[in-house]
Amino acid sequence: MSFRDGLEMTFEESSFGNFANRSSSKWRRYPADVLPMHVAEMDFEVAVEIREKLHDLITRSDLGYLGPIPELATAFEKYAHERWGWRIQKQNLKLATDVGVAAVEILRVVTKPGDRVLINSPVYSSFYHWIHEVGAVEHDAPLRLEGNSWRLDLAAIEQAFKSGVRVYMICSPQNPVGTIHSPQELQAISDLANQYGVLVISDEIHAPLSFDTFTPYLAIEGADKNGVVITSSSKAWNTAGLKAGFLIYQSDEVAKRIHGIPEAMHWRSSLLGAFAMTVAYDACDYWIDQTNARLEENLAHLRAEVEKHLPKAKLFDHSATYLAWIDLSAYQLAKPQAEILRHGVALVPGEDHAPGDEYSSFVRFNFASSKERISEAVRRMHSALESGN
Ligand SMILES: Cc1ncc(COP(=O)(O)O)c(C=O)c1O
């Protein structure tokens, strides 16, 4: 079979293979008999157009430093406008090694050691590492559970701004709870940010994986004065190992605040990653639609399996991402993730997502896999939690 034949496998055929021969972190962290449902990678094939582009660059030995790449801003401009109605300013898109590096480089120039950065727990664990890397500390305005939905606490956010916090890192949509923040909530944040002089760093890496309407922060009126978006196609199109992301802003006010970020950030991102992003935004919107449909099916499957085999577990409303947030507190185990791991399923422990241990009886479950693997993981969780084995 030629390389091209492999590429022409349909989405259906290619998506549920045995991926254990992959060499990424997901497949190497635990022994082979552990089901890896922890790190945020999908068990799906990468879009054919992206693989073709990479193949082309590699076969032509076109693997030098990343130079100017106006194609990326053009592709993202089209994507952001068609998908979300957001008009970007192309000249203010700056490449970074990845989203983590974009966050750290911004934090480095807008905070000094000891400064507080607002976050909303439970949130992606690297937020804490990025903040600590620059010597700052997190200030938490935790999400509130309203009915079955994790929502921003606008009063707590305003209180934080009033108390002098001047940088806010929002996860939009939010990993791990799968919440899409509403335009009204984002408008309120932007208004408060302008009132109190706060810089809002909006991490939108999961945005294409939204099952309901997503609003980019910079599409909100007035947010241009206070916001910078950090993102990449790497999460939604499943190419995290390629190492490229970017930040984007759209006002002189924000340009001044983040002035001092090294020009070298561009050089520190990968040519393969940057061209993969260009192809993703330019030609692979259809792949996201297919993937979101699959993820919604998987989520329904996970809910049904959990209801059947883990009746005391609690899932929540979920509108984006493939990372389910599961409350296992009814099982009264101090560390359910550790017990589940002993039964052969790797999940991310809840306590990684908050400054304290209030979520140690929660787990994050990656459902971007086959239905078979999801069922098997839930069956093993049942043995760990329900049968006392
Ligand atoms: C919200 C969020 N931001 C950033 C990242 C990591 O992005 P990168 O690999 O580009 O640093 C992840 C990875 O899961 C994530 O969930």
Coordinates of C-alpha atoms and ligand atoms in Angstrom, one line a residue:
M1 CA 0.0 0.0 0.0
S2 CA 1.5 3.4 -1.0
F3 CA 1.5 6.3 1.4
R4 CA -1.2 8.0 -0.6
D5 CA -3.4 4.8 -0.3
G6 CA -3.1 5.1 3.5
L7 CA -4.1 8.8 3.3
E8 CA -7.2 7.9 1.4
M9 CA -8.7 5.8 4.1
T10 CA -12.0 7.3 4.9
F11 CA -12.6 9.1 8.2
E12 CA -14.8 6.1 9.3
E13 CA -12.1 3.5 8.4
S14 CA -9.2 5.3 9.9
S15 CA -10.5 6.6 13.1
F16 CA -10.8 3.6 15.4
G17 CA -7.6 1.7 14.8
N18 CA -5.3 0.3 17.4
F19 CA -3.1 3.2 18.2
A20 CA -0.9 1.5 20.8
N21 CA 2.0 1.7 18.3
R22 CA 1.9 5.5 18.5
S23 CA 5.0 7.0 20.1
S24 CA 3.4 10.0 21.8
S25 CA 3.3 10.6 25.6
K26 CA -0.2 9.2 25.7
W27 CA 1.1 5.7 24.8
R28 CA 4.4 5.8 26.7
R29 CA 3.5 7.1 30.2
Y30 CA 1.9 3.9 31.4
P31 CA 2.4 0.2 30.7
A32 CA 0.7 -1.2 27.6
D33 CA -2.1 -2.9 29.5
V34 CA -3.3 0.5 30.9
L35 CA -6.0 2.2 28.9
P36 CA -4.7 5.8 28.4
M37 CA -7.6 8.1 28.8
H38 CA -5.6 10.9 30.4
V39 CA -3.6 13.3 28.2
A40 CA -5.5 15.4 25.7
E41 CA -4.7 13.6 22.4
M42 CA -7.4 12.0 20.2
D43 CA -7.3 8.4 19.0
F44 CA -8.2 9.6 15.5
E45 CA -6.2 9.9 12.4
V46 CA -5.0 13.4 11.5
A47 CA -6.8 15.0 8.5
V48 CA -5.5 13.8 5.2
E49 CA -4.7 17.3 3.9
I50 CA -2.4 18.0 7.0
R51 CA -0.6 14.7 6.5
E52 CA -0.1 15.4 2.8
K53 CA 1.4 18.8 3.6
L54 CA 3.8 17.3 6.2
H55 CA 4.7 14.5 3.8
D56 CA 5.4 17.0 1.1
L57 CA 7.7 19.1 3.3
I58 CA 9.5 16.0 4.6
T59 CA 10.0 14.4 1.1
R60 CA 11.5 17.7 -0.2
S61 CA 13.7 17.9 2.9
D62 CA 12.1 21.3 3.5
L63 CA 12.8 21.3 7.2
G64 CA 14.6 24.6 7.9
Y65 CA 13.8 27.4 10.3
L66 CA 10.3 29.0 10.1
G67 CA 10.5 32.2 8.0
P68 CA 7.6 34.6 7.2
I69 CA 4.3 32.7 6.8
P70 CA 1.6 35.1 5.8
E71 CA -0.5 32.1 4.7
L72 CA -1.2 31.4 8.3
A73 CA -2.8 34.7 9.1
T74 CA -4.8 34.5 5.9
A75 CA -6.0 31.1 6.7
F76 CA -7.0 31.9 10.3
E77 CA -8.7 35.1 9.1
K78 CA -10.9 33.1 6.8
Y79 CA -11.5 30.4 9.4
A80 CA -12.3 32.8 12.3
H81 CA -14.7 34.8 10.1
E82 CA -16.5 31.9 8.6
R83 CA -16.8 29.8 11.7
W84 CA -17.3 32.5 14.4
G85 CA -17.9 35.8 12.6
W86 CA -14.7 37.2 14.2
R87 CA -12.7 39.7 12.1
I88 CA -9.1 39.4 13.2
Q89 CA -6.2 41.8 12.5
K90 CA -3.8 39.8 10.5
Q91 CA -0.8 41.9 11.3
N92 CA -1.2 41.1 15.1
L93 CA -0.8 37.4 14.8
K94 CA 2.5 36.2 16.4
L95 CA 3.8 32.7 16.2
A96 CA 4.9 30.9 19.4
T97 CA 6.3 27.5 20.1
D98 CA 3.0 26.4 21.5
V99 CA 0.2 27.8 23.5
G100 CA 2.0 27.2 26.8
V101 CA 5.0 29.2 25.5
A102 CA 2.7 32.0 24.3
A103 CA 1.1 32.2 27.8
V104 CA 4.4 32.2 29.6
E105 CA 6.0 34.8 27.3
I106 CA 3.0 37.1 27.9
L107 CA 3.0 36.5 31.6
R108 CA 6.7 37.2 31.7
V109 CA 6.2 40.8 30.4
V110 CA 3.0 41.7 32.2
T111 CA 3.7 40.4 35.7
K112 CA 6.5 40.6 38.2
P113 CA 7.3 37.9 40.8
G114 CA 4.6 37.7 43.4
D115 CA 1.9 39.3 41.2
R116 CA -1.5 37.5 41.2
V117 CA -3.0 36.1 38.1
L118 CA -6.7 35.3 38.1
I119 CA -7.9 31.8 37.1
N120 CA -11.1 29.9 37.5
S121 CA -10.7 26.5 39.0
P122 CA -11.2 23.7 38.0
V123 CA -9.0 24.5 35.1
Y124 CA -6.3 22.9 32.9
S125 CA -3.4 22.1 35.2
S126 CA -0.7 23.8 33.1
F127 CA -2.3 27.2 33.9
Y128 CA -0.7 26.8 37.4
H129 CA 2.7 25.8 36.0
W130 CA 2.7 28.7 33.5
I131 CA 1.9 31.2 36.3
H132 CA 4.5 29.7 38.7
E133 CA 7.1 29.6 36.0
V134 CA 7.2 33.4 35.9
G135 CA 7.1 33.7 39.7
A136 CA 3.5 34.8 39.9
V137 CA 0.8 33.2 42.0
E138 CA -2.7 32.2 41.1
H139 CA -5.8 34.0 42.5
D140 CA -8.8 31.8 42.2
A141 CA -12.4 32.8 41.4
P142 CA -13.7 29.2 41.2
L143 CA -16.4 28.2 38.7
R144 CA -19.8 27.7 40.3
L145 CA -22.1 24.8 39.7
E146 CA -25.4 26.2 38.5
G147 CA -27.8 23.3 38.1
N148 CA -25.7 20.8 36.1
S149 CA -23.5 23.4 34.5
W150 CA -20.1 24.9 35.6
R151 CA -20.3 28.7 35.1
L152 CA -18.1 31.7 35.7
D153 CA -18.7 33.6 39.0
L154 CA -18.8 37.2 37.8
A155 CA -19.1 38.6 41.3
A156 CA -15.9 36.8 42.4
I157 CA -14.1 37.9 39.2
E158 CA -15.1 41.6 39.9
Q159 CA -14.0 41.1 43.6
A160 CA -10.6 39.9 42.4
F161 CA -10.2 42.9 40.0
K162 CA -11.2 45.2 42.8
S163 CA -8.5 43.6 45.1
G164 CA -5.9 44.6 42.5
V165 CA -5.5 41.5 40.2
R166 CA -4.4 42.9 36.8
V167 CA -4.0 39.8 34.7
Y168 CA -6.8 37.2 34.1
M169 CA -6.2 33.9 32.3
I170 CA -9.5 32.5 31.1
C171 CA -9.9 29.0 29.5
S172 CA -12.5 29.4 26.7
P173 CA -14.0 26.8 26.3
Q174 CA -13.0 25.5 29.6
N175 CA -10.9 22.4 30.1
P176 CA -11.9 20.2 32.0
V177 CA -15.6 21.1 32.4
G178 CA -16.5 21.6 28.8
T179 CA -18.2 24.9 29.4
I180 CA -18.6 27.5 26.6
H181 CA -18.7 30.9 28.2
S182 CA -21.6 32.9 27.0
P183 CA -21.3 36.2 25.0
Q184 CA -23.0 37.9 28.0
E185 CA -20.5 36.5 30.4
L186 CA -17.6 37.5 28.2
Q187 CA -19.1 41.0 27.7
A188 CA -19.3 41.4 31.4
I189 CA -15.7 40.3 31.8
S190 CA -14.5 42.7 29.1
D191 CA -16.4 45.6 30.6
L192 CA -14.9 44.8 34.0
A193 CA -11.4 44.4 32.5
N194 CA -11.7 47.9 30.9
Q195 CA -13.0 49.4 34.1
Y196 CA -10.2 47.9 36.3
G197 CA -7.3 48.0 33.7
V198 CA -7.0 44.2 33.5
L199 CA -5.3 42.2 30.7
V200 CA -7.3 39.2 29.7
I201 CA -5.4 36.2 28.2
S202 CA -8.0 34.0 26.6
D203 CA -6.8 30.4 25.9
E204 CA -9.0 29.3 23.0
I205 CA -7.2 26.2 21.9
H206 CA -10.3 24.0 22.3
A207 CA -12.6 26.5 20.5
P208 CA -13.1 24.5 17.2
L209 CA -14.2 21.5 19.4
S210 CA -17.4 23.4 20.4
F211 CA -20.7 21.6 20.1
D212 CA -22.7 24.8 20.6
T213 CA -22.0 28.4 19.4
F214 CA -18.6 29.6 20.6
T215 CA -17.8 33.3 20.9
P216 CA -14.1 34.3 20.6
Y217 CA -13.1 36.8 23.3
L218 CA -11.9 39.3 20.8
A219 CA -15.2 39.3 19.0
I220 CA -16.8 41.0 22.1
E221 CA -17.3 44.7 21.9
G222 CA -14.5 46.6 23.8
A223 CA -12.4 43.4 24.3
D224 CA -9.8 44.6 21.8
K225 CA -8.7 47.1 24.5
N226 CA -7.9 44.4 27.1
G227 CA -7.6 41.0 25.4
V228 CA -5.1 38.7 23.8
V229 CA -6.0 35.3 22.5
I230 CA -3.6 32.4 22.6
T231 CA -4.4 29.4 20.5
S232 CA -3.3 26.7 18.0
S233 CA -4.9 24.2 15.7
S234 CA -2.9 21.5 17.4
K235 CA -5.5 20.5 19.9
A236 CA -8.6 20.4 17.6
W237 CA -6.7 18.8 14.7
N238 CA -4.7 16.5 16.9
T239 CA -1.1 17.5 16.1
A240 CA 0.2 18.6 19.5
G241 CA 3.7 17.1 18.8
L242 CA 4.3 19.5 15.9
K243 CA 4.9 22.5 18.2
A244 CA 3.3 25.7 16.9
G245 CA 0.8 28.1 18.3
F246 CA 0.2 31.8 18.2
L247 CA -1.1 34.8 20.1
I248 CA -3.3 37.5 18.5
Y249 CA -4.5 40.9 19.7
Q250 CA -6.2 43.9 18.1
S251 CA -5.3 47.2 19.7
D252 CA -2.4 49.5 20.4
E253 CA -3.3 49.4 24.1
V254 CA -2.7 45.6 24.2
A255 CA 0.4 45.9 21.9
K256 CA 1.9 48.3 24.5
R257 CA 1.1 46.0 27.4
I258 CA 2.7 43.0 25.9
H259 CA 5.6 44.9 24.3
G260 CA 8.9 43.1 25.2
I261 CA 7.9 39.6 24.1
P262 CA 11.0 38.4 22.2
E263 CA 10.9 38.5 18.4
A264 CA 12.7 35.1 18.7
M265 CA 9.4 33.5 19.7
H266 CA 8.6 33.2 16.0
W267 CA 11.9 31.4 15.3
R268 CA 11.3 29.0 18.2
S269 CA 8.2 27.5 16.6
S270 CA 8.4 24.7 14.1
L271 CA 8.0 25.0 10.4
L272 CA 6.0 21.7 10.3
G273 CA 3.7 22.9 13.0
A274 CA 3.1 26.3 11.4
F275 CA 2.3 24.9 8.0
A276 CA 0.1 22.2 9.6
M277 CA -1.9 25.0 11.2
T278 CA -2.2 26.8 7.9
V279 CA -3.7 23.7 6.2
A280 CA -6.0 23.0 9.2
Y281 CA -7.5 26.5 9.1
D282 CA -7.6 26.7 5.4
A283 CA -8.8 23.3 4.3
C284 CA -9.9 21.1 7.2
D285 CA -13.0 22.7 8.7
Y286 CA -15.0 19.7 7.4
W287 CA -12.8 17.4 9.5
I288 CA -13.8 19.4 12.7
D289 CA -17.5 19.0 11.8
Q290 CA -17.0 15.2 11.5
T291 CA -14.9 15.1 14.7
N292 CA -17.4 17.0 16.7
A293 CA -20.2 14.7 15.5
R294 CA -18.1 11.8 16.6
L295 CA -17.3 13.4 20.0
E296 CA -20.9 14.1 20.7
E297 CA -21.8 10.5 19.9
N298 CA -18.9 9.3 22.2
L299 CA -20.1 11.6 25.0
A300 CA -23.6 10.1 24.7
H301 CA -22.1 6.7 24.8
L302 CA -20.0 7.6 27.9
R303 CA -23.0 9.0 29.7
A304 CA -25.0 5.8 29.0
E305 CA -22.1 3.5 30.1
V306 CA -21.6 5.6 33.3
E307 CA -25.3 5.5 34.1
K308 CA -25.3 1.8 33.7
H309 CA -22.1 0.8 35.4
L310 CA -21.2 3.7 37.7
P311 CA -24.6 4.8 39.0
K312 CA -23.2 7.0 41.8
A313 CA -20.9 8.9 39.4
K314 CA -22.0 12.3 38.2
L315 CA -21.4 13.9 34.8
F316 CA -22.3 17.5 34.0
D317 CA -23.6 19.6 31.1
H318 CA -20.9 19.5 28.5
S319 CA -20.7 21.6 25.3
A320 CA -17.1 21.5 24.2
T321 CA -13.9 19.5 24.2
Y322 CA -13.4 15.7 24.7
L323 CA -12.5 15.9 28.3
A324 CA -15.3 14.9 30.7
W325 CA -15.3 16.0 34.3
I326 CA -16.6 13.2 36.5
D327 CA -17.5 13.5 40.2
L328 CA -16.8 10.3 42.0
S329 CA -17.2 11.6 45.5
A330 CA -20.2 9.3 46.2
Y331 CA -17.7 6.4 46.2
Q332 CA -15.9 7.9 49.2
L333 CA -12.4 7.1 48.1
A334 CA -9.7 9.7 48.9
K335 CA -8.0 9.2 45.6
P336 CA -10.3 7.5 43.1
Q337 CA -7.9 8.1 40.2
A338 CA -5.2 6.0 41.9
E339 CA -7.6 3.2 42.5
I340 CA -8.8 3.3 38.9
L341 CA -5.2 3.3 37.7
R342 CA -4.6 0.1 39.7
H343 CA -7.5 -1.4 37.6
G344 CA -5.9 -0.4 34.3
V345 CA -7.3 3.0 33.3
A346 CA -5.2 6.2 33.3
L347 CA -7.3 9.4 34.0
V348 CA -6.2 12.8 35.2
P349 CA -6.8 13.3 38.9
G350 CA -9.2 16.1 39.8
E351 CA -6.8 17.7 42.2
D352 CA -4.5 18.7 39.4
H353 CA -7.1 21.3 38.3
A354 CA -7.3 23.4 41.5
P355 CA -5.0 25.1 44.0
G356 CA -6.4 23.0 46.9
D357 CA -7.7 19.4 47.0
E358 CA -11.4 20.1 46.7
Y359 CA -11.6 18.2 43.5
S360 CA -9.5 15.1 44.6
S361 CA -12.6 12.9 44.2
F362 CA -13.1 14.1 40.6
V363 CA -11.4 12.7 37.5
R364 CA -10.9 14.0 33.9
F365 CA -11.8 11.4 31.3
N366 CA -10.7 11.7 27.6
F367 CA -13.5 10.3 25.4
A368 CA -11.8 11.0 22.0
S369 CA -11.4 7.3 21.5
S370 CA -13.3 4.3 20.2
K371 CA -16.6 3.4 21.8
E372 CA -15.1 0.0 22.6
R373 CA -12.3 1.6 24.5
I374 CA -14.7 3.9 26.4
S375 CA -16.8 0.9 27.4
E376 CA -13.8 -1.0 28.5
A377 CA -12.5 1.9 30.6
V378 CA -15.9 2.3 32.3
R379 CA -16.0 -1.5 33.0
R380 CA -12.6 -1.2 34.7
M381 CA -13.7 1.8 36.6
H382 CA -16.7 -0.2 37.8
S383 CA -14.3 -2.9 39.1
A384 CA -12.3 -0.2 40.9
L385 CA -15.2 1.6 42.4
E386 CA -18.2 -0.6 42.6
S387 CA -17.1 -4.2 43.2
G388 CA -14.4 -3.6 45.8
N389 CA -11.9 -5.7 43.9
Ligands
LIG1 C1 -6.6 24.8 27.6 C2 -5.3 24.2 27.1 N1 -4.4 25.1 26.7 C3 -3.2 24.7 26.2 C4 -2.9 23.4 26.1 C5 -1.6 22.9 25.6 O1 -1.3 23.6 24.4 P1 0.2 23.5 23.8 O2 0.5 22.1 23.7 O3 0.1 24.3 22.5 O4 1.1 24.2 24.8 C6 -3.9 22.4 26.4 C7 -3.6 21.0 26.2 O5 -4.4 20.1 26.5 C8 -5.1 22.9 26.9 O6 -6.1 22.0 27.2

